[in-house]
Short mmCIF file of C-alpha atoms in Angstrom, two decimals:
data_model
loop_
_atom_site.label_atom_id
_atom_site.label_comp_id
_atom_site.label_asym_id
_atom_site.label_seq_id
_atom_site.Cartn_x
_atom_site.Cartn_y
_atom_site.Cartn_z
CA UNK A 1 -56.32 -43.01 4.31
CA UNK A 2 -52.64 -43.03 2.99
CA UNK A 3 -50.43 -40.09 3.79
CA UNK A 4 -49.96 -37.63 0.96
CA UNK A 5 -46.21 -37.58 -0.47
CA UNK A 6 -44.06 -34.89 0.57
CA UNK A 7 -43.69 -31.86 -1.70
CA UNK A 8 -39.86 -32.39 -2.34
CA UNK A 9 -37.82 -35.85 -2.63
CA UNK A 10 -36.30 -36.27 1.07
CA UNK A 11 -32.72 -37.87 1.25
CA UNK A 12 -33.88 -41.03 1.38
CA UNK A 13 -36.77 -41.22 -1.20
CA UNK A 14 -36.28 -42.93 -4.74
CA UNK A 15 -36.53 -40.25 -6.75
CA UNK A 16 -33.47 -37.99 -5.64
CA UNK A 17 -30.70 -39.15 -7.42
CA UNK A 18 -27.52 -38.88 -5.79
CA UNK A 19 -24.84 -37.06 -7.40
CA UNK A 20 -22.20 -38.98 -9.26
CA UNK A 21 -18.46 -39.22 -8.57
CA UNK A 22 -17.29 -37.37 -11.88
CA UNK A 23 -20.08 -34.62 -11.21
CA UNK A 24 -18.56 -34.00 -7.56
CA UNK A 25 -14.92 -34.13 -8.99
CA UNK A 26 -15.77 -31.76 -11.50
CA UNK A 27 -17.70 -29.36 -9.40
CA UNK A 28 -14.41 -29.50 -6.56
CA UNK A 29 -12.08 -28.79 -9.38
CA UNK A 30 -14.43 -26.09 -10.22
CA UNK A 31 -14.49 -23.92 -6.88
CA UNK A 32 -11.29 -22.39 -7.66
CA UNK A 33 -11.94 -20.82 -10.60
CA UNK A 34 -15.73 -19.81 -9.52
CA UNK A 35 -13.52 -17.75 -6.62
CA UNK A 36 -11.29 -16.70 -9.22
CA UNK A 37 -13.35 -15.32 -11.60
CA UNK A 38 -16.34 -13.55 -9.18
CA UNK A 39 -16.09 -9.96 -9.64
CA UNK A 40 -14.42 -10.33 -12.88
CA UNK A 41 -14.96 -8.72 -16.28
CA UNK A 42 -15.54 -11.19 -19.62
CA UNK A 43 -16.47 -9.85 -22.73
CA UNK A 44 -18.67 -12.45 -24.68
CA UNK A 45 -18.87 -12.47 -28.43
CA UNK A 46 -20.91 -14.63 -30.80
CA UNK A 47 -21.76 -14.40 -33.87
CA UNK A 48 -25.55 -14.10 -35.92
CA UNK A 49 -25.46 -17.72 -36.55
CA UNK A 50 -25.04 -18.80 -32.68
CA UNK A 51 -29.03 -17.63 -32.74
CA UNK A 52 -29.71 -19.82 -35.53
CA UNK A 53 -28.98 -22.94 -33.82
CA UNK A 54 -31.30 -25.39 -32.01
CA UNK A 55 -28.43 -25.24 -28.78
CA UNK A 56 -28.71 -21.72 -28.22
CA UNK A 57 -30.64 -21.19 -25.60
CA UNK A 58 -28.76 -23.69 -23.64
CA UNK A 59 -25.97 -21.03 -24.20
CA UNK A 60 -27.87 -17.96 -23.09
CA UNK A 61 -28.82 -20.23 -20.14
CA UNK A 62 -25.02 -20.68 -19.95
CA UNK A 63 -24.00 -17.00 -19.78
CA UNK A 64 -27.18 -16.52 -17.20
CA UNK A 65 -25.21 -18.99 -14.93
CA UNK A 66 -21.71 -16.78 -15.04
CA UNK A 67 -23.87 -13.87 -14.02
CA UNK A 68 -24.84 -15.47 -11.17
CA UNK A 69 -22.00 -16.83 -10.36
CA UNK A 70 -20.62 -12.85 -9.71
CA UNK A 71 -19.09 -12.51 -13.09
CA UNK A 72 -19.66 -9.12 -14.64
CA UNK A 73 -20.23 -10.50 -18.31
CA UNK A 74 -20.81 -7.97 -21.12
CA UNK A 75 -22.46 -9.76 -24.06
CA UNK A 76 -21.73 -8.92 -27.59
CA UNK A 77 -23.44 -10.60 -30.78
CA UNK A 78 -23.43 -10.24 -34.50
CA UNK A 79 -26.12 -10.22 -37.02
CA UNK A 80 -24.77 -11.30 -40.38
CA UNK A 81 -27.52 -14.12 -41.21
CA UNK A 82 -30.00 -12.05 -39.46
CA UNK A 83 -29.98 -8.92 -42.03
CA UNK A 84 -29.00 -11.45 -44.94
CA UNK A 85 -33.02 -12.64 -44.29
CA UNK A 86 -34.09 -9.19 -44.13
CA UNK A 87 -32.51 -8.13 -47.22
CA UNK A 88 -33.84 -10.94 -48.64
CA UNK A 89 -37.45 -10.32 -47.63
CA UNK A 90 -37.07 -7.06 -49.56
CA UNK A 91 -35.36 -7.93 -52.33
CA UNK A 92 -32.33 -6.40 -51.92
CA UNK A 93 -28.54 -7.93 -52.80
CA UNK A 94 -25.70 -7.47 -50.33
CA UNK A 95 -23.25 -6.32 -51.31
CA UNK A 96 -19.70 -6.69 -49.52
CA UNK A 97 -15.87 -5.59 -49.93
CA UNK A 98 -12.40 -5.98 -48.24
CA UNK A 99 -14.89 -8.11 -45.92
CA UNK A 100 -17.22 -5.40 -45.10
CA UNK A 101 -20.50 -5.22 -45.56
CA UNK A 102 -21.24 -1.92 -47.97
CA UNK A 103 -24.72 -0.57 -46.16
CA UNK A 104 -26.68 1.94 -47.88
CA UNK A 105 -29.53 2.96 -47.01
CA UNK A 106 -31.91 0.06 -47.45
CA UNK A 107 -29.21 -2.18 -46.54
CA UNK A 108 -29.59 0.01 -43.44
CA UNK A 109 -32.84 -0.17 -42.37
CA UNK A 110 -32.25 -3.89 -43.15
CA UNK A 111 -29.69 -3.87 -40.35
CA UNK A 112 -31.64 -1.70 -37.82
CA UNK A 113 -34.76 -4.57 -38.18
CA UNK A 114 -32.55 -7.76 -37.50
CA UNK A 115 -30.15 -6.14 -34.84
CA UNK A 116 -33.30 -5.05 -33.37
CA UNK A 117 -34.87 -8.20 -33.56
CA UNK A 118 -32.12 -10.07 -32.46
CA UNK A 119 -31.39 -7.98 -29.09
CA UNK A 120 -35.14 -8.97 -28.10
CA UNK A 121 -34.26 -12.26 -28.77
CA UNK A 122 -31.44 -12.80 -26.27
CA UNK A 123 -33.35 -10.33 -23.84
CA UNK A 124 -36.25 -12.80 -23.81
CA UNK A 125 -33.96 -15.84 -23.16
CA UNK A 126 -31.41 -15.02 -20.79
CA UNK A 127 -34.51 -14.11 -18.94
CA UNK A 128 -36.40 -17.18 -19.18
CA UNK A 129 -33.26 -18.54 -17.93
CA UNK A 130 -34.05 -17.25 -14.68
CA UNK A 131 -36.56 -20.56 -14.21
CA UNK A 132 -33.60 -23.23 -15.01
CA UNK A 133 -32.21 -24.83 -12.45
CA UNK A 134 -28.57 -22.87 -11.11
CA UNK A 135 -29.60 -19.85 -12.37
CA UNK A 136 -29.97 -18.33 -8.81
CA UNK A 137 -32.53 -16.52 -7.22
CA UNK A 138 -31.98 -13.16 -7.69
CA UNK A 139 -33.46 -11.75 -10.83
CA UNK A 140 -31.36 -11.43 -13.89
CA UNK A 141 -30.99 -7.61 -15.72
CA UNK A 142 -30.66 -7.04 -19.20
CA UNK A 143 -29.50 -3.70 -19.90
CA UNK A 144 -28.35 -2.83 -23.53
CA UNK A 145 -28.09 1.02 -24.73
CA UNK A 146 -25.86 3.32 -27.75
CA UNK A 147 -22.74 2.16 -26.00
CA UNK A 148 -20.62 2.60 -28.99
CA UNK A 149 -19.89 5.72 -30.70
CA UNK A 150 -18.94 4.95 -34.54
CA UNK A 151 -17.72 6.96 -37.49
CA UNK A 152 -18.02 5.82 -41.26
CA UNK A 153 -15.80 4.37 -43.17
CA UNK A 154 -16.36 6.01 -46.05
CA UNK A 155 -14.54 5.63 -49.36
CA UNK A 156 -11.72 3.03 -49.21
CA UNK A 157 -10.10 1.81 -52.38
CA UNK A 158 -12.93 3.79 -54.81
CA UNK A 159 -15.83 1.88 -53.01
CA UNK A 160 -18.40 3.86 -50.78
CA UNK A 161 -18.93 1.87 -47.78
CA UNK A 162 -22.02 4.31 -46.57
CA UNK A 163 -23.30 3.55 -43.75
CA UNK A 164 -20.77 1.12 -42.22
CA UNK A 165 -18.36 2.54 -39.61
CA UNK A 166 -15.89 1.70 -37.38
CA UNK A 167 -15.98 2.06 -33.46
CA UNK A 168 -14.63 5.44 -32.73
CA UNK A 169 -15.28 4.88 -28.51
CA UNK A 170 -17.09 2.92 -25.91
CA UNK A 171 -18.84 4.79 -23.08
CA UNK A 172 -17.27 2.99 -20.26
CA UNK A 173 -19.36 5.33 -17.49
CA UNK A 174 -22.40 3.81 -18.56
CA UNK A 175 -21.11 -0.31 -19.04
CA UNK A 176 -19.26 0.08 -15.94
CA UNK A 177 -22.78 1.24 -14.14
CA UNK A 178 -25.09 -1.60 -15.80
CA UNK A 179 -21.65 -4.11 -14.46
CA UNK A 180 -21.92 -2.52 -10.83
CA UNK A 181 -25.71 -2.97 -10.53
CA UNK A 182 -24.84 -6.53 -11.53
CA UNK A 183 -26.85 -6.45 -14.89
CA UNK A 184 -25.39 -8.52 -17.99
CA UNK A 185 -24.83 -5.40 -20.48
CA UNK A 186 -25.62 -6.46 -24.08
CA UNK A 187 -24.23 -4.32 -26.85
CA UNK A 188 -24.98 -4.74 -30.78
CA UNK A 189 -22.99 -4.50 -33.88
CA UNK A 190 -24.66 -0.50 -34.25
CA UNK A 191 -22.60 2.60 -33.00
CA UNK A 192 -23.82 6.22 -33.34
CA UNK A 193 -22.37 9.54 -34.46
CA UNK A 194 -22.32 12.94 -32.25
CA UNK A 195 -24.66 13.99 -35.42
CA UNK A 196 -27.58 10.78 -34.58
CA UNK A 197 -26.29 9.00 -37.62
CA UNK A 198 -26.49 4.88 -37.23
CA UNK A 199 -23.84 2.70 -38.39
CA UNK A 200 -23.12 -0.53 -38.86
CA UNK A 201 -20.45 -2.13 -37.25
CA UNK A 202 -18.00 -5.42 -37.48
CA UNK A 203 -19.40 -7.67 -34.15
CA UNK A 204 -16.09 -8.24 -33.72
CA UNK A 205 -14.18 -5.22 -33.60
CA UNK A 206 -17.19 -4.10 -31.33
CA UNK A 207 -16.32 -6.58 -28.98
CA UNK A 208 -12.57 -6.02 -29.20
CA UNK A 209 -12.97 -2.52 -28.95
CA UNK A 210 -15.14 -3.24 -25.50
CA UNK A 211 -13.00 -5.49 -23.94
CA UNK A 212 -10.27 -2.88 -23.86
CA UNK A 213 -11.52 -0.44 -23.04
CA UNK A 214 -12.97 -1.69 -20.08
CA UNK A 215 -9.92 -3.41 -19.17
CA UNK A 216 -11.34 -6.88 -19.08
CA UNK A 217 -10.34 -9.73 -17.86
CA UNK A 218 -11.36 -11.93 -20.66
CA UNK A 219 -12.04 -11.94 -24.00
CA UNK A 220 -14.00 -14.77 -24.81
CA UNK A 221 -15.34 -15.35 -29.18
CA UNK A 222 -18.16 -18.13 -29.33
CA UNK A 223 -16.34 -19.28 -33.21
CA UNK A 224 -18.39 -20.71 -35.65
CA UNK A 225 -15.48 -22.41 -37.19
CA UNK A 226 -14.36 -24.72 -34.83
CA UNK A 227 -11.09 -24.38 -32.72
CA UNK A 228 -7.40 -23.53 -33.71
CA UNK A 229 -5.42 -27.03 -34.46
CA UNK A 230 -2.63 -28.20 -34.49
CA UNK A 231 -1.33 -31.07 -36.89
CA UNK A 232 0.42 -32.67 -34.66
CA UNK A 233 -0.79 -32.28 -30.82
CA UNK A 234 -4.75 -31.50 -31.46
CA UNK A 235 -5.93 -28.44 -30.00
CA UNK A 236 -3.72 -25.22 -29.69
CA UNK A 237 -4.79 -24.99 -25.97
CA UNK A 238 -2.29 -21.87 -25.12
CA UNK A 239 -0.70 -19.90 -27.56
CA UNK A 240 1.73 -16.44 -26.83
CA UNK A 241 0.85 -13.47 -29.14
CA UNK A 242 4.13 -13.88 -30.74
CA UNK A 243 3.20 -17.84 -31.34
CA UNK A 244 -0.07 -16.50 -32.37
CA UNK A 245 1.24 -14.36 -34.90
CA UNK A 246 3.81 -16.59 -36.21
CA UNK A 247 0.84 -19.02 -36.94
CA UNK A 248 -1.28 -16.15 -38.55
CA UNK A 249 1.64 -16.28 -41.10
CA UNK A 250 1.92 -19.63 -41.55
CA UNK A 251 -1.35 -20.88 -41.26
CA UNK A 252 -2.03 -20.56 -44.93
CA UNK A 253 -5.93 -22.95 -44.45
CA UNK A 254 -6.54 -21.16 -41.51
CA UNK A 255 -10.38 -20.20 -41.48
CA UNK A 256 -11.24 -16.62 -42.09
CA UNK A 257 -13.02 -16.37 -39.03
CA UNK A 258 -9.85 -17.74 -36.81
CA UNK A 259 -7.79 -15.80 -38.49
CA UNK A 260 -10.12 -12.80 -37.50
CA UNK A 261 -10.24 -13.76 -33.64
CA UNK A 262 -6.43 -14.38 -33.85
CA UNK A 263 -5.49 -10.53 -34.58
CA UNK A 264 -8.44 -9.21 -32.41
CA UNK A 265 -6.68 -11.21 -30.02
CA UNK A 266 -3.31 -9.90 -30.60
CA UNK A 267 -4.90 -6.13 -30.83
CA UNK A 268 -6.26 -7.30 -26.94
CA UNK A 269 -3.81 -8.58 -25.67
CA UNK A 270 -1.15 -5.94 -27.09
CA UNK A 271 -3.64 -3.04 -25.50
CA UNK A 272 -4.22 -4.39 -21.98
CA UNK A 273 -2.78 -7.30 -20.32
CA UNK A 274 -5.95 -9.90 -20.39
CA UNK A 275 -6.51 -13.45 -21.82
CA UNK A 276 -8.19 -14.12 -24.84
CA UNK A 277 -10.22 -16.99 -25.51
CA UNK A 278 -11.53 -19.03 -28.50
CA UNK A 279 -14.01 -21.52 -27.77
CA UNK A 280 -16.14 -23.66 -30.51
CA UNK A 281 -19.56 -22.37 -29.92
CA UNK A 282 -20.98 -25.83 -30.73
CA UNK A 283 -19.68 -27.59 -27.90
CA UNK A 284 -22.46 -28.22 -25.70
CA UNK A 285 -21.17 -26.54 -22.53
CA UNK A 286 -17.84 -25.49 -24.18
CA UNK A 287 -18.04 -22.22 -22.51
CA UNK A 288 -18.26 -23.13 -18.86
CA UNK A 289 -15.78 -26.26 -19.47
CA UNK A 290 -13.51 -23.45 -21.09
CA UNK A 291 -13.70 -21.58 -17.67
CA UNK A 292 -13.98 -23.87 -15.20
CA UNK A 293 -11.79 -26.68 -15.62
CA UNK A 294 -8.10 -26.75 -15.73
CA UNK A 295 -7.35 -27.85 -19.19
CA UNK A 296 -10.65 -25.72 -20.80
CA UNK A 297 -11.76 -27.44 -23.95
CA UNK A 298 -10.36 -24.50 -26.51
CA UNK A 299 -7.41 -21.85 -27.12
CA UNK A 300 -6.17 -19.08 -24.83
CA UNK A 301 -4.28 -16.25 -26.02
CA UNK A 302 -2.08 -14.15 -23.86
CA UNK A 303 0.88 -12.03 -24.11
CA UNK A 304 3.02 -14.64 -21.43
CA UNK A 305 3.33 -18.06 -21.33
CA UNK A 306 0.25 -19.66 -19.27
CA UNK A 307 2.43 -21.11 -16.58
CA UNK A 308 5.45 -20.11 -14.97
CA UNK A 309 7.40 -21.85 -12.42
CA UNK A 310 8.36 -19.81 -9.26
CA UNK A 311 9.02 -19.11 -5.75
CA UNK A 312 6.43 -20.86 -3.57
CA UNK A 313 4.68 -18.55 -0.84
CA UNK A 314 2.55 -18.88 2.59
CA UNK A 315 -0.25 -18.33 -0.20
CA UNK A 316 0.55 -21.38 -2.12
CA UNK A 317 0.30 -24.05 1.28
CA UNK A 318 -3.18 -24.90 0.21
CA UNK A 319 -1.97 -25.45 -3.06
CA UNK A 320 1.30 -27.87 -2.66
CA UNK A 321 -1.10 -29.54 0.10
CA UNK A 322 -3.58 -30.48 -2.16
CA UNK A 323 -1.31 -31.66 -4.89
CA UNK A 324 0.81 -33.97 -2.32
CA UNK A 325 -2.32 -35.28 0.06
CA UNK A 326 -3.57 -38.04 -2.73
CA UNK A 327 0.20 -39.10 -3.15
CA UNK A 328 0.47 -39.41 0.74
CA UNK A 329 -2.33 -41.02 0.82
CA UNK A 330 -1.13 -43.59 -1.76
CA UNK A 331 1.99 -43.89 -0.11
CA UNK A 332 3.97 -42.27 -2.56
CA UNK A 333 5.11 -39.43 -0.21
CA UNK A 334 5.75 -39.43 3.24
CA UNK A 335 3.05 -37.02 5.44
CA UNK A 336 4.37 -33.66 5.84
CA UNK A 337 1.21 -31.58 7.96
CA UNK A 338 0.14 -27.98 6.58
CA UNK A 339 2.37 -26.70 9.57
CA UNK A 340 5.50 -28.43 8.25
CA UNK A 341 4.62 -27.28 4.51
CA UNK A 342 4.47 -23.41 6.53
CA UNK A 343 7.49 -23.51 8.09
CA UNK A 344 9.67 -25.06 4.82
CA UNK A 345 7.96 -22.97 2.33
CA UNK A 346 11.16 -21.64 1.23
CA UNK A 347 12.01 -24.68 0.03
CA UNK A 348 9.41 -25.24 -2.42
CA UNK A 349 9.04 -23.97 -5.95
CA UNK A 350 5.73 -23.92 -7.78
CA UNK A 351 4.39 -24.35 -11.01
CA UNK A 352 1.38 -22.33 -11.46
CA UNK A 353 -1.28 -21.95 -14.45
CA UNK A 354 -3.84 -19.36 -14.65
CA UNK A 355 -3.40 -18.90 -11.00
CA UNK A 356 -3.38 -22.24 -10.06
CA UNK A 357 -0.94 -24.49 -8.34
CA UNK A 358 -0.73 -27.84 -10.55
CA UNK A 359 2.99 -28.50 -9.52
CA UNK A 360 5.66 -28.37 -6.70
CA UNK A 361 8.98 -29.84 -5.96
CA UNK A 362 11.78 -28.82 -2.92
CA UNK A 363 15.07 -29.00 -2.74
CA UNK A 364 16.73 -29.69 0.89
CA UNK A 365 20.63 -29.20 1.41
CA UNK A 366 22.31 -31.33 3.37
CA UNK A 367 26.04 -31.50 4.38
CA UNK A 368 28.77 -33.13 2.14
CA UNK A 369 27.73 -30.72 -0.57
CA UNK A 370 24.39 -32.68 -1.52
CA UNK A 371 20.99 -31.98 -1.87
CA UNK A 372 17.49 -34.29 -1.56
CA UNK A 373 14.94 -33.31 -4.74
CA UNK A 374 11.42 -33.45 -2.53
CA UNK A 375 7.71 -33.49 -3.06
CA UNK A 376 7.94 -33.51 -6.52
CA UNK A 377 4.51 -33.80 -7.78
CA UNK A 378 1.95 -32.78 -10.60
CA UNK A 379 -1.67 -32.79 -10.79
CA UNK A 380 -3.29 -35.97 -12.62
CA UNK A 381 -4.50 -33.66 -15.70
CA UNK A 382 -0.83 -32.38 -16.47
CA UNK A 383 1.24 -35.34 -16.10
CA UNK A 384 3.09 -36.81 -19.37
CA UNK A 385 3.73 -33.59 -20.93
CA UNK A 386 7.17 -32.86 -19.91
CA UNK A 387 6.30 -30.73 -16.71
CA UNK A 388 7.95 -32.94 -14.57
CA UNK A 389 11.27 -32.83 -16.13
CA UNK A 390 10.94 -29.00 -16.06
CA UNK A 391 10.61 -28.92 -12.11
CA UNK A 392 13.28 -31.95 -11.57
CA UNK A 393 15.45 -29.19 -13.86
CA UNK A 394 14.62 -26.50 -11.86
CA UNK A 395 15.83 -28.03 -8.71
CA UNK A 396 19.18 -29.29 -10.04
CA UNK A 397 19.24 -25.44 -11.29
CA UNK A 398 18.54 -24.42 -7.69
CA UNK A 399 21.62 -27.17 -6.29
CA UNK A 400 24.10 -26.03 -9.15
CA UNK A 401 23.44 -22.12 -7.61
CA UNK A 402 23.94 -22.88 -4.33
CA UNK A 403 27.31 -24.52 -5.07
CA UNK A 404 25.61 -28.04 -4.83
CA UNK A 405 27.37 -30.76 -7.30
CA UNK A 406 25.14 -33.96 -5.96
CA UNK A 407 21.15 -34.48 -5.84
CA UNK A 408 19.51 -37.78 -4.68
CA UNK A 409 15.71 -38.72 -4.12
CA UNK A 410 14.41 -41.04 -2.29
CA UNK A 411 11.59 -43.02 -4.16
CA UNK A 412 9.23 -46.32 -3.54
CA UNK A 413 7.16 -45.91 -7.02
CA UNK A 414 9.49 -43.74 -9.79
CA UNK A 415 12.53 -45.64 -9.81
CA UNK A 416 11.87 -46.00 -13.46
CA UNK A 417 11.32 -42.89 -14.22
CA UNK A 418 14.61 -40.83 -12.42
CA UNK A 419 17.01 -43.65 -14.44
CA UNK A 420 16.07 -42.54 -16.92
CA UNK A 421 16.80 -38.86 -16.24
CA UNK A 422 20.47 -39.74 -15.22
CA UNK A 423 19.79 -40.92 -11.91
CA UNK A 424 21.87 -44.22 -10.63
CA UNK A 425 20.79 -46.50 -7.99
CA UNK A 426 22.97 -45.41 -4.63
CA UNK A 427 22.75 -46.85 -0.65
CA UNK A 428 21.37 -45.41 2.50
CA UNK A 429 24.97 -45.25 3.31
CA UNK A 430 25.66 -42.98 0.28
CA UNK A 431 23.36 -40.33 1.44
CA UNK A 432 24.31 -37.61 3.76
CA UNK A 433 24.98 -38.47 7.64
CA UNK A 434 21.71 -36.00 8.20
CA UNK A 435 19.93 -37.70 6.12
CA UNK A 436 20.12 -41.08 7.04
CA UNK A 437 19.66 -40.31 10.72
CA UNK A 438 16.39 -39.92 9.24
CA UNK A 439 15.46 -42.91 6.70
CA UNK A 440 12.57 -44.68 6.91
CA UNK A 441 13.55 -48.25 7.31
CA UNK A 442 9.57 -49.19 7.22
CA UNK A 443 9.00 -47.73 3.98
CA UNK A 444 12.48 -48.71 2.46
CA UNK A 445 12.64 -46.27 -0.08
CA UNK A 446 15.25 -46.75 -2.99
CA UNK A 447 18.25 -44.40 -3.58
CA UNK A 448 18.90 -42.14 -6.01
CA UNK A 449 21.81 -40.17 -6.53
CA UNK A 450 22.95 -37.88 -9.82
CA UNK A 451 26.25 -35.71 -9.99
CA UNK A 452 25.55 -32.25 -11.68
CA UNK A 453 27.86 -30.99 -14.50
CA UNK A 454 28.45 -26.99 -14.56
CA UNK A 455 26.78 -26.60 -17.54
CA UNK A 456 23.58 -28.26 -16.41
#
């Protein structure tokens, strides 16, 4: 009799595969930003065609996963293919202006039969996503409702639009409810008049509309036209809403669509102080590599530059450990213990995107009217893009305040690299009597030395 094989792979069995280096490095880069964004607003939009595609219940599986992850998502979609079939099936022609659909009343009950059909849809799938694998265990909530009061457009430049409208408000009582009992609130392209009237709304301004006025976090539009490029550098990964603007007016082949998310964006970002994001719905996973890894895969809008260099705090210990451990490690740095990194912490200046730390450098005074540049160090993904010049700049900034005229580092690997930055090779016996009381004979790190100019 042989012994019956046990119900789950143990740890040593043949069939459990054992995770893989770049899954583990991704999911510890990850944790931050899970903690970041739990308990967060993010208004989803996408458009009719997202439903279209073969990928798209991997993306309603996607959006299952931020709900259970603690993220109060609000999902908003579109409909545009959707009633273009229904028309079709009864013969009617649509018929559009300045953009806008023009709905009459067939168009209408055209509308009412995809939106309908659609919200079922992505009901039925972001609950089958329940039975996928990091879903969770709690059971998911659907809740969608007449969130949106509308009012028509009516006639605009001689045409009668009917029965399309504009969002007039959003019934944030009722979202914020369906958000607290930790339900993913799904909202169509329909809003309704005090009278009962239906009307048919841009997906988009719905969405934009939401977002404020719930005072979300994120905006976040699933495009159907790819991401924002530039000609030079590849993806516009950060843009300000001035930049964003400037490139609405220059960016004569800019896609309709972009072009649309770029002044929702602007509208967002002008009404409440979130971060609006444009990710290619396409990308397999785009979403979740948008939100959970440092460098995201498309283009944030916000009304301040992504990162800003500052002050370091207690806070930011973990932080400037993290970043110098691998270079201490590699013997790039000398140890300095969390303790150490606590009691200098005034030293240090960060530089911090989306509320991470992916930079640090000190700046130590010693007699003689000189200064050692410290620590300086940036996280693998943002080094080569000119960061590290702007924290060695900040420091000499920091030296030329304080009445300091000379800087030196002490180096073993980036000799190279502070030459060329104005740096000249110096002695131990060049550096401050403080200073070399404490070199480090064993590691016999080079000197560097650079005398500052007033005007920097």
């Amino acid at each position: 009799m042989t012994n019956a094989p046990p119900p789950f792979p143990g740890p040593h069995t043949p069939s459990r595969r054992a995770p893989q280096l770049g899954e583990l490095a991704w999911f510890r880069d990850a944790v931050p930003y899970i903690a970041a964004h739990r308990g967060r607003t993010m208004v989803i939009a996408l458009a009719g065609e997202a439903a279209l595609a073969p990928e798209f219940p991997a993306l309603m599986r996607d959006i299952a996963k931020l709900n259970a992850l603690g993220i109060r998502v609000v999902l908003v979609y579109g409909a545009r293919p959707q009633i273009e079939a229904r028309m079709g099936e009864r013969g009617l022609t649509p018929a559009y202006a300045n953009g806008l659909r023009v709905t009459d009343a067939q168009a209408l009950e055209a509308v009412l039969d995809a939106v309908g059909r659609l919200r079922l849809q992505i009901e039925g799938l972001l609950s089958r996503s329940l039975g996928q694998p990091g879903t969770g265990n709690a059971r998911l909530r659907v809740a969608s409702g007449n969130f949106v009061t509308a009012r028509p457009l009516g006639v605009r430049d001689g045409v009668d639009f009917h029965y399309t409208g504009e969002v007039r408000g959003i019934d944030t009582a009722a979202l914020t409810a369906l958000l607290d009992r930790e339900q993913v609130a799904l909202v169509s392209p329909l809003g309704y008049s005090p009278t009962g009237e239906v009307f048919n709304l841009s997906g988009e301004d719905v969405a934009t509309q939401v977002a404020i006025a719930l005072d979300a976090d994120k905006l976040i539009f699933l495009t159907e036209a790819g991401v924002l490029r530039d000609p030079e550098h590849g993806v516009f990964d950060q843009l300000t809403v001035p930049a964003a603007q400037e490139l609405l007016e220059t960016g004569a082949d800019l896609p309709q669509e972009l072009a649309n998310h770029l002044r929702s964006a602007i509208d967002a970002c002008h009404a409440r102080e979130m971060r609006v994001h444009l990710v290619d719905r396409r990308d397999d996973g785009g979403l979740l590599t948008e939100l959970f890894t440092r460098q995201g895969i498309g283009t944030l809008v916000s009304r301040e530059p992504l990162e800003r260099l500052r002050q370091a705090t207690l806070d930011d210990v973990g932080g400037i450990h993290a970043l110098l451990e691998p270079l201490e490690a590699e013997g790039v740095l000398v140890h300095r213990a969390r303790e150490h990194l606590e009691l200098e912490i005034d030293r240090f200046q960060v530089l911090e995107a989306d509320g991470l730390i992916i930079g640090t450098a000190a700046l130590y005074p010693f007699e003689s009217d000189a200064a050692e540049i410290a620590c300086l160090a940036l996280h693998t993904d943002y080094r080569g893009s000119g960061r590290g010049d702007r924290l060695l700049q900040a420091m000499e900034g920091l030296a030329r305040d304080q009445g300091i005229r000379r800087v030196f580092v002490l180096t073993t690997r980036t000799a190279q690299w502070f030459q060329e930055r104005g740096y000249t090779l110096g002695k131990v016996d060049d550096l401050p009597a403080g200073r070399q009381a404490r070199y480090n004979q064993a590691r016999n790190s080079r000197v560097f030395t650079r005398t500052l100019s007033d005007e920097g």
